Coordinates of C-alpha atoms in Angstrom, one line a residue:
X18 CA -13.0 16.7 48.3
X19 CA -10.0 17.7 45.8
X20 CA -8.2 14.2 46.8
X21 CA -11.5 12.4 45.8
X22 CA -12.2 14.4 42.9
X23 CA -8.0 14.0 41.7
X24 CA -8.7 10.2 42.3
X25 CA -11.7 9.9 40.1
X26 CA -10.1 11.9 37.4
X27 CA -6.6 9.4 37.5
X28 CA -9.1 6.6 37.7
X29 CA -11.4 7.8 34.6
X30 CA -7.9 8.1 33.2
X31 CA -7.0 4.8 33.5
X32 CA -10.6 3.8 32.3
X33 CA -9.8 5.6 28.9
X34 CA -6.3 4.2 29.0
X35 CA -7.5 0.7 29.0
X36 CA -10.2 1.5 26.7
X37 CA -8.1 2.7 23.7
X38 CA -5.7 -0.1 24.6
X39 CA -7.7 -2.5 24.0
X40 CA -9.0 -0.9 21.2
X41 CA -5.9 -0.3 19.5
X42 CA -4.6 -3.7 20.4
X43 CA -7.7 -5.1 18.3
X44 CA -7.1 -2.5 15.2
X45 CA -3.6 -3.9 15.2
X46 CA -4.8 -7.7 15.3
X47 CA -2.1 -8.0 18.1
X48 CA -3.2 -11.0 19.1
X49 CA -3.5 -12.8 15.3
X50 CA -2.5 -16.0 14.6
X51 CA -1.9 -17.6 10.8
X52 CA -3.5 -20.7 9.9
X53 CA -1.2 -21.6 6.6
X54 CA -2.2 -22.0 3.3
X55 CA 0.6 -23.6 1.1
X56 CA 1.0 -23.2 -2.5
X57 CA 2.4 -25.7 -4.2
X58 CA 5.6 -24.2 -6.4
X59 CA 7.0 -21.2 -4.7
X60 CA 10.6 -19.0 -4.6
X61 CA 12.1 -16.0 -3.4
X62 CA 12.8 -13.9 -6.0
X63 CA 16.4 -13.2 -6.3
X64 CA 17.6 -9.9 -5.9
X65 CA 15.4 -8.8 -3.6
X66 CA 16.1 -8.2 0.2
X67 CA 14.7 -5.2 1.1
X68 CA 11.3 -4.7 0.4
X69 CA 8.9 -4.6 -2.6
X70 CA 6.4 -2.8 -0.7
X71 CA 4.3 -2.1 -4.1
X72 CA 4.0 -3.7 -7.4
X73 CA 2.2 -3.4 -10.9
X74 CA 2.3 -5.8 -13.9
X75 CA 2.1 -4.3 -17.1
X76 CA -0.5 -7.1 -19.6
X77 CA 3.0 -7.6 -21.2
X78 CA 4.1 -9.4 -18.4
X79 CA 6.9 -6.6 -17.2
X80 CA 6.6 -5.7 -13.6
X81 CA 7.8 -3.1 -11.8
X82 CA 8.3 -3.4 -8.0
X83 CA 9.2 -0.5 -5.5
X84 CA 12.1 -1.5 -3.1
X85 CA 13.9 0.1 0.0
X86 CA 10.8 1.7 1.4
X87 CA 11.9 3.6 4.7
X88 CA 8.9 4.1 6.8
X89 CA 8.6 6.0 10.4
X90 CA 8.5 3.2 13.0
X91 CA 9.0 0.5 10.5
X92 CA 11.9 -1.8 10.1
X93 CA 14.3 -1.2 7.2
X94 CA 17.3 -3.9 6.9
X95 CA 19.1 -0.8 4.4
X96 CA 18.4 2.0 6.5
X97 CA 21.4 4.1 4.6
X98 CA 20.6 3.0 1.0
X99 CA 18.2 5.1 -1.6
X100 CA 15.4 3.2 -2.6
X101 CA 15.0 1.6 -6.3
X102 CA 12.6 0.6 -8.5
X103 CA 13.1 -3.2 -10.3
X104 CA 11.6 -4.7 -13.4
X105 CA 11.1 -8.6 -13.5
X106 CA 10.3 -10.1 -17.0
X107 CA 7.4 -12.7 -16.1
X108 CA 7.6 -14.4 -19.3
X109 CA 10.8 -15.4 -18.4
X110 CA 11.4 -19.2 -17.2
X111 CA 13.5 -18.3 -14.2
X112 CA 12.8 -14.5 -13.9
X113 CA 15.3 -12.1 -12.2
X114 CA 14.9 -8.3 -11.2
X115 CA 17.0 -5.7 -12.6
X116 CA 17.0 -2.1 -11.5
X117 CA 15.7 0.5 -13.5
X118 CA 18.1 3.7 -14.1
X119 CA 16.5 6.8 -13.5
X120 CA 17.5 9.8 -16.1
X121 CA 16.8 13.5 -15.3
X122 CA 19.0 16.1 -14.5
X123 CA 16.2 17.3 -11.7
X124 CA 16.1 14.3 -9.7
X125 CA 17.5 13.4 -6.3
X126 CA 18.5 9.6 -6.6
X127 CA 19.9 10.0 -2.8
X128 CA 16.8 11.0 -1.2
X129 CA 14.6 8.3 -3.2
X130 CA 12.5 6.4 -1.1
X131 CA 9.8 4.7 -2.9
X132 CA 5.9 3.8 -1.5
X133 CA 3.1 3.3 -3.6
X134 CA 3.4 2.9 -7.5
X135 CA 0.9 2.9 -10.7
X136 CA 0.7 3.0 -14.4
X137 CA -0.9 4.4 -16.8
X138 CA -0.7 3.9 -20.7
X139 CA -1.5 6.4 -23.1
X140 CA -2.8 5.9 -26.7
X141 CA 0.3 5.5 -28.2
X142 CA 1.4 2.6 -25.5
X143 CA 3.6 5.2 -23.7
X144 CA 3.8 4.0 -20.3
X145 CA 3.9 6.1 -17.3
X146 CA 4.6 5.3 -14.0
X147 CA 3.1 7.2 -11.1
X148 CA 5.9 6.5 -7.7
X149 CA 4.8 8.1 -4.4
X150 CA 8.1 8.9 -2.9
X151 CA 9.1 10.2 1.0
X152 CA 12.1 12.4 0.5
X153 CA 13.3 13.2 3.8
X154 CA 10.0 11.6 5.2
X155 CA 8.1 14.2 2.8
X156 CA 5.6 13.3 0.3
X157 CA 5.6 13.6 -3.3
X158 CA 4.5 12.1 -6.7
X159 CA 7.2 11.1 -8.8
X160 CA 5.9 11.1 -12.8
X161 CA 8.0 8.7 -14.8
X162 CA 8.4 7.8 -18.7
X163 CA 9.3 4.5 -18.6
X164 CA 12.0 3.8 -21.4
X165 CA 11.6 -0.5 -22.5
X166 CA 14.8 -0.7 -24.6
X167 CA 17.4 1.4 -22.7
X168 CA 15.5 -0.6 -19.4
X169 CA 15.5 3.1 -17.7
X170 CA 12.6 5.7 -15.9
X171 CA 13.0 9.1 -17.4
X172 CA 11.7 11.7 -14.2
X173 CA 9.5 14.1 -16.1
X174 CA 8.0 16.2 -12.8
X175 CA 7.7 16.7 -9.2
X176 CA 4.3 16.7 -7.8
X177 CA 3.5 18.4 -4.5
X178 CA 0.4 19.5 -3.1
X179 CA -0.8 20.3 0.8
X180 CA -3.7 17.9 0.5
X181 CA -0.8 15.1 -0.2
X182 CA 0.8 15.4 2.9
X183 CA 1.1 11.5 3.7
X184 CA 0.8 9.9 0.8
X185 CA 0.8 5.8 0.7
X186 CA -0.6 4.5 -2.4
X187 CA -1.9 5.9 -5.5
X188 CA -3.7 4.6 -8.5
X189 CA -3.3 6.3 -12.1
X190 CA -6.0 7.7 -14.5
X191 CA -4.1 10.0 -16.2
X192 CA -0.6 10.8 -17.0
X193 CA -0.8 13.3 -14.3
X194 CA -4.5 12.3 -13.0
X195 CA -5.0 9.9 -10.0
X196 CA -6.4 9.3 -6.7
X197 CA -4.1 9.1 -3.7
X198 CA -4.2 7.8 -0.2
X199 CA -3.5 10.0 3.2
X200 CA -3.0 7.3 5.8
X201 CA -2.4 9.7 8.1
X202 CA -3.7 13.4 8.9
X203 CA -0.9 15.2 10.9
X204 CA 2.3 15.2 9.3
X205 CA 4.0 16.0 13.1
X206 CA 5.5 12.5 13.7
X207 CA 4.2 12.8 17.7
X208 CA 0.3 13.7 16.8
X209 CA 0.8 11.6 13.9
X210 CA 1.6 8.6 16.8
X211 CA -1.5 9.9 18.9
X212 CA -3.8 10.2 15.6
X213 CA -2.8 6.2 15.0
X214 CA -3.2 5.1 19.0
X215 CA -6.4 7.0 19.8
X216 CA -7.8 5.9 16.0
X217 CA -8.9 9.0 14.7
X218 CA -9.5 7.7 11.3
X219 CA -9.2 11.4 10.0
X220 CA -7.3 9.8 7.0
X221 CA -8.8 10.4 3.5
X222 CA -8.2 9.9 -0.7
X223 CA -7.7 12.1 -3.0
X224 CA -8.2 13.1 -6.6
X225 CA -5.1 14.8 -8.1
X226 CA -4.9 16.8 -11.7
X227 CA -3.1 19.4 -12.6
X228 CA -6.0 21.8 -12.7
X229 CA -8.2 20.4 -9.5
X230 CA -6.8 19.2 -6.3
X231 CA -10.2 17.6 -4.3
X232 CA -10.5 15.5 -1.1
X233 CA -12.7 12.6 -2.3
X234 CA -13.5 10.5 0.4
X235 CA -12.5 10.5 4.3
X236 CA -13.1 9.1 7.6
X237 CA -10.8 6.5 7.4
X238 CA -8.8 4.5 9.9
X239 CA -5.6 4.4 8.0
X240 CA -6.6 4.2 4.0
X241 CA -4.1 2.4 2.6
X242 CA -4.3 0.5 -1.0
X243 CA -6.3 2.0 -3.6
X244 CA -7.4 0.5 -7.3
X245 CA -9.8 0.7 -10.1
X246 CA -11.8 -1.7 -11.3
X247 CA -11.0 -2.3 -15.3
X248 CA -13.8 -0.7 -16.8
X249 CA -13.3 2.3 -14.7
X250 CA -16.8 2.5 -12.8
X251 CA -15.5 1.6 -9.1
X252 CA -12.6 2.6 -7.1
X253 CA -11.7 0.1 -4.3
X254 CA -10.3 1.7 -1.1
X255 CA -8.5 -0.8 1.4
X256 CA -8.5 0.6 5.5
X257 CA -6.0 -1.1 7.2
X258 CA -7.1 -0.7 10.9
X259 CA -10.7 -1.3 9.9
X260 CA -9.7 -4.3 8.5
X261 CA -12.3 -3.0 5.3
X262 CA -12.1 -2.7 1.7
X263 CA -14.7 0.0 0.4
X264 CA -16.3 0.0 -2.9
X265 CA -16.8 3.5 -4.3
X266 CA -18.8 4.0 -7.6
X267 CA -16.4 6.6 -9.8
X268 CA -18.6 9.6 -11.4
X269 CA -17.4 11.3 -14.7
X270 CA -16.4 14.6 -12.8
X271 CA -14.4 12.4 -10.7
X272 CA -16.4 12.5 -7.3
X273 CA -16.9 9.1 -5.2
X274 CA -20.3 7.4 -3.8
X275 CA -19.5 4.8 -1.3
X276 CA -21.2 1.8 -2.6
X277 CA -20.6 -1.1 -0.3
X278 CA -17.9 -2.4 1.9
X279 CA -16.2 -5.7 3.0
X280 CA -14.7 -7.0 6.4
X281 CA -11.9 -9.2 7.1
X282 CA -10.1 -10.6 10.3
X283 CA -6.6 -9.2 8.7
X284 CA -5.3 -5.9 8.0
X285 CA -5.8 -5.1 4.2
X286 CA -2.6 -3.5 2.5
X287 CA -2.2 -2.7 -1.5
X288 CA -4.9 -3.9 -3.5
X289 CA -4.2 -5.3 -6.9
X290 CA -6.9 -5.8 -9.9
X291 CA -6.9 -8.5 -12.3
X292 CA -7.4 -6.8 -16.0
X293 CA -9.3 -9.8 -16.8
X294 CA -12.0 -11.0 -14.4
X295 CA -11.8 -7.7 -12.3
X296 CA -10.7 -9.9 -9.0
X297 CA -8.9 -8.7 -6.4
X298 CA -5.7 -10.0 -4.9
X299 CA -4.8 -8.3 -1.6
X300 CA -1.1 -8.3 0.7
X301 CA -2.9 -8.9 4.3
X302 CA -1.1 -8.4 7.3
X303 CA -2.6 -11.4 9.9
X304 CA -0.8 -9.6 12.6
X305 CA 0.0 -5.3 12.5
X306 CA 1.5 -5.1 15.8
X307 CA 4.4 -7.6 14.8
X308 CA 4.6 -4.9 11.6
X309 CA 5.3 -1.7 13.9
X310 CA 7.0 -3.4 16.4
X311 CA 9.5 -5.8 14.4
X312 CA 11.2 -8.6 16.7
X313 CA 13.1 -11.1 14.5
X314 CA 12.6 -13.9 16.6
X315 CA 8.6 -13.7 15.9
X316 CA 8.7 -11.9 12.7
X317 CA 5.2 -10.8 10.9
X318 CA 3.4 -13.1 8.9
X319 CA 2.4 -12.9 5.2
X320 CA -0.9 -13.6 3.8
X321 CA -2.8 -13.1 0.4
X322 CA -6.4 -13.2 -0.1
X323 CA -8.7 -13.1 -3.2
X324 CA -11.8 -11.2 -3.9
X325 CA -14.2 -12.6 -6.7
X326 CA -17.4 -10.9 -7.6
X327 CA -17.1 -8.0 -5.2
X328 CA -19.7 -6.3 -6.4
X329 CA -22.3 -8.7 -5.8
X330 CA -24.0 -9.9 -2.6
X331 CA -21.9 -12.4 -2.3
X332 CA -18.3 -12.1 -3.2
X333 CA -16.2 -15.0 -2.7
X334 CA -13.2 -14.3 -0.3
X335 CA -10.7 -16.9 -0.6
X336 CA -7.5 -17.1 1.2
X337 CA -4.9 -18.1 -1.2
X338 CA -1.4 -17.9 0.5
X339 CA -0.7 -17.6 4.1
X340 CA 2.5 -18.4 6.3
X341 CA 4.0 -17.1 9.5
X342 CA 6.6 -15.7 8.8
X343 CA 9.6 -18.1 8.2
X344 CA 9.8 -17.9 4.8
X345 CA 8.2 -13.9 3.9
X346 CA 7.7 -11.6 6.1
X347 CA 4.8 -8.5 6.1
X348 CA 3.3 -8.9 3.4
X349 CA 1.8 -6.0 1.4
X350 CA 0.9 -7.0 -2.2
X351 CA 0.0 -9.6 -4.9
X352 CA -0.7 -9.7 -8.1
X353 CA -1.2 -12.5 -10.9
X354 CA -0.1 -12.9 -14.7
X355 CA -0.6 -15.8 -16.4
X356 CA -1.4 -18.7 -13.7
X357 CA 1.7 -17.3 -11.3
X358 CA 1.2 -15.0 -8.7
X359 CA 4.2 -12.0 -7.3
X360 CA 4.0 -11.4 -3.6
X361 CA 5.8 -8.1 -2.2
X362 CA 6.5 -7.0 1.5
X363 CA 7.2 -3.9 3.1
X364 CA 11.2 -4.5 4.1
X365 CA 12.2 -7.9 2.8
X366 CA 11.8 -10.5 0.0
X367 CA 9.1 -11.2 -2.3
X368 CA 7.7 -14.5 -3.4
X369 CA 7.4 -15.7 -7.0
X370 CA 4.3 -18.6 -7.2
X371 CA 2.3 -21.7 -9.3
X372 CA -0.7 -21.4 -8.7

């Protein structure tokens, strides 16, 4: 009788085993293939070789990009450098990146390791930028002034809280307001590897002020990119192993109503907003396991999709770029100024296109 009952327990075991396999085979898109979708003027930004995992572009054109992301269990072809944030001019015919110097006697540049960025401008056209940052595989905010004619970040603070524990992106509404991503629950790196194989989706968003520290929203499967829509009514929440992008109707004491949500057949990444006809421009990942398990010889493939009208019945989802990986690899944002569009990845180039 214990023999049979031992064999029934290995063999429910195995059941469950298979089970979550398959299941987290299929939240990874492990089996995705991409179907490519040229544009017709593109080139590698120069400069870059190591990631611009995030980006925002100011309405003057200016963009900053975060570069050198180092990321538990993802690849990183500068393992040993500090991280960096650039500026590319967009008005420019040919534009370049420079790197922005960072001022402030309080701030580690060795242990910089940039993630998720925003900005916010004040009333007087100061313009902060908001860099989520993994010190030592920590999380923090970084506040930044940014500084246009000496081309430099002046760090004004240090934001840490326990409800930011795993912090991914982060979208401004303040100077020291905004709501933040947790695309993870445990910060222990082995429950942190069970919470993402057994898909938990115990992940959950913020809203940070100096004065109130509040969860927002949770139950997700990984949140990833956050963004506000321009006139400040809806908060869009991307879930990368859902393959999802939430709508959330903003309330003046901050609070979130989930409003509607979208599916794709790719994992959703940073979520960019067009300040003029509110679309949204999304860095999709066709394939996650070929993300977490990086093998150069079938690198992961880059794919951007747009979102018109999404808070209709019918949004129109286009799929604007897509490309297996030859040319960009994991790609994680996009953003448009001016009939060109800026593509970042997590660890390696980024892709300046017509479109």
């Amino acid at each position: 009788m214990a023999k049979l009952m031992l064999l029934t327990l290995l063999g429910l075991g195995l059941a469950l085993f298979r089970d979550h396999r398959a299941s987290y085979q299929a939240r990874l898109n492990a089996f995705g293939e991409v179907k490519p979708v040229e544009l017709p003027n593109c080139n590698l930004v120069k400069g870059i070789e190591s990631g611009s995992e995030d980006l925002e572009i100011l309405p003057s054109g200016l963009a900053f990009i975060s570069s050198g992301l180092k990321y538990p269990e993802i690849k990183s072809f500068e393992p040993d450098k500090p991280g960096k944030i650039l500026l590319m001019d967009l008005n420019e015919e040919d534009p370049t990146v420079l790197e922005l110097k960072i001022t402030g006697s309080k701030f580690d540049h060795s242990s910089f390791n940039p993630h998720g960025i925003s900005t916010f401008t004040d009333e007087d056209n100061t313009v902060y930028l908001l860099v989520v940052n993994h010190p030592d595989f920590k999380s923090t905010v970084e506040l930044f002034k940014f500084q246009e004619e000496e081309k430099s970040l002046l760090h004004l603070k240090t934001i840490r809280h326990e409800l930011l524990p795993n912090l991914n992106d982060i979208v401004a509404v303040g100077p020291e307001h905004f709501y933040a991503t947790n695309d993870h629950y445990f910060v222990d790196h082995y429950l942190r590897s069970w919470e993402l194989y057994l898909g938990l989706a115990w992940s959950y968003v913020v809203y940070y002020s100096p004065t109130e520290v509040q969860v927002m929203a949770d139950g997700f499967d990984f949140a990833n990119g956050i963004n506000i829509s321009p006139d400040g009514k809806y908060v869009y929440i991307g879930e990368l192993l859902a393959h999802k992008i939430h709508v959330y109707e903003k309330h003046a004491n901050w609070t979130l109503t989930p409003l509607k949500s979208l599916n794709f057949n790719t994992l959703v990444d940073n979520i960019s907003v067009d300040p003029v006809t509110g679309d949204l421009w999304v860095g999709c990942h066709p394939n996650g396991m070929r993300i977490f398990f990086y093998d150069p010889e079938n690198p992961p493939a880059s794919e951007v999709i747009r979102i018109q009208n999404i808070l209709t019945e019918e949004p129109k989802v286009t799929r604007v770029y897509a490309e297996n990986g030859t040319v960009l690899q994991g790609s994680t944002v996009a953003s448009v100024y001016k009939g060109k569009l800026l593509i970042g990845t997590v660890f390696q180039k980024a892709l300046y296109c017509e479109l």
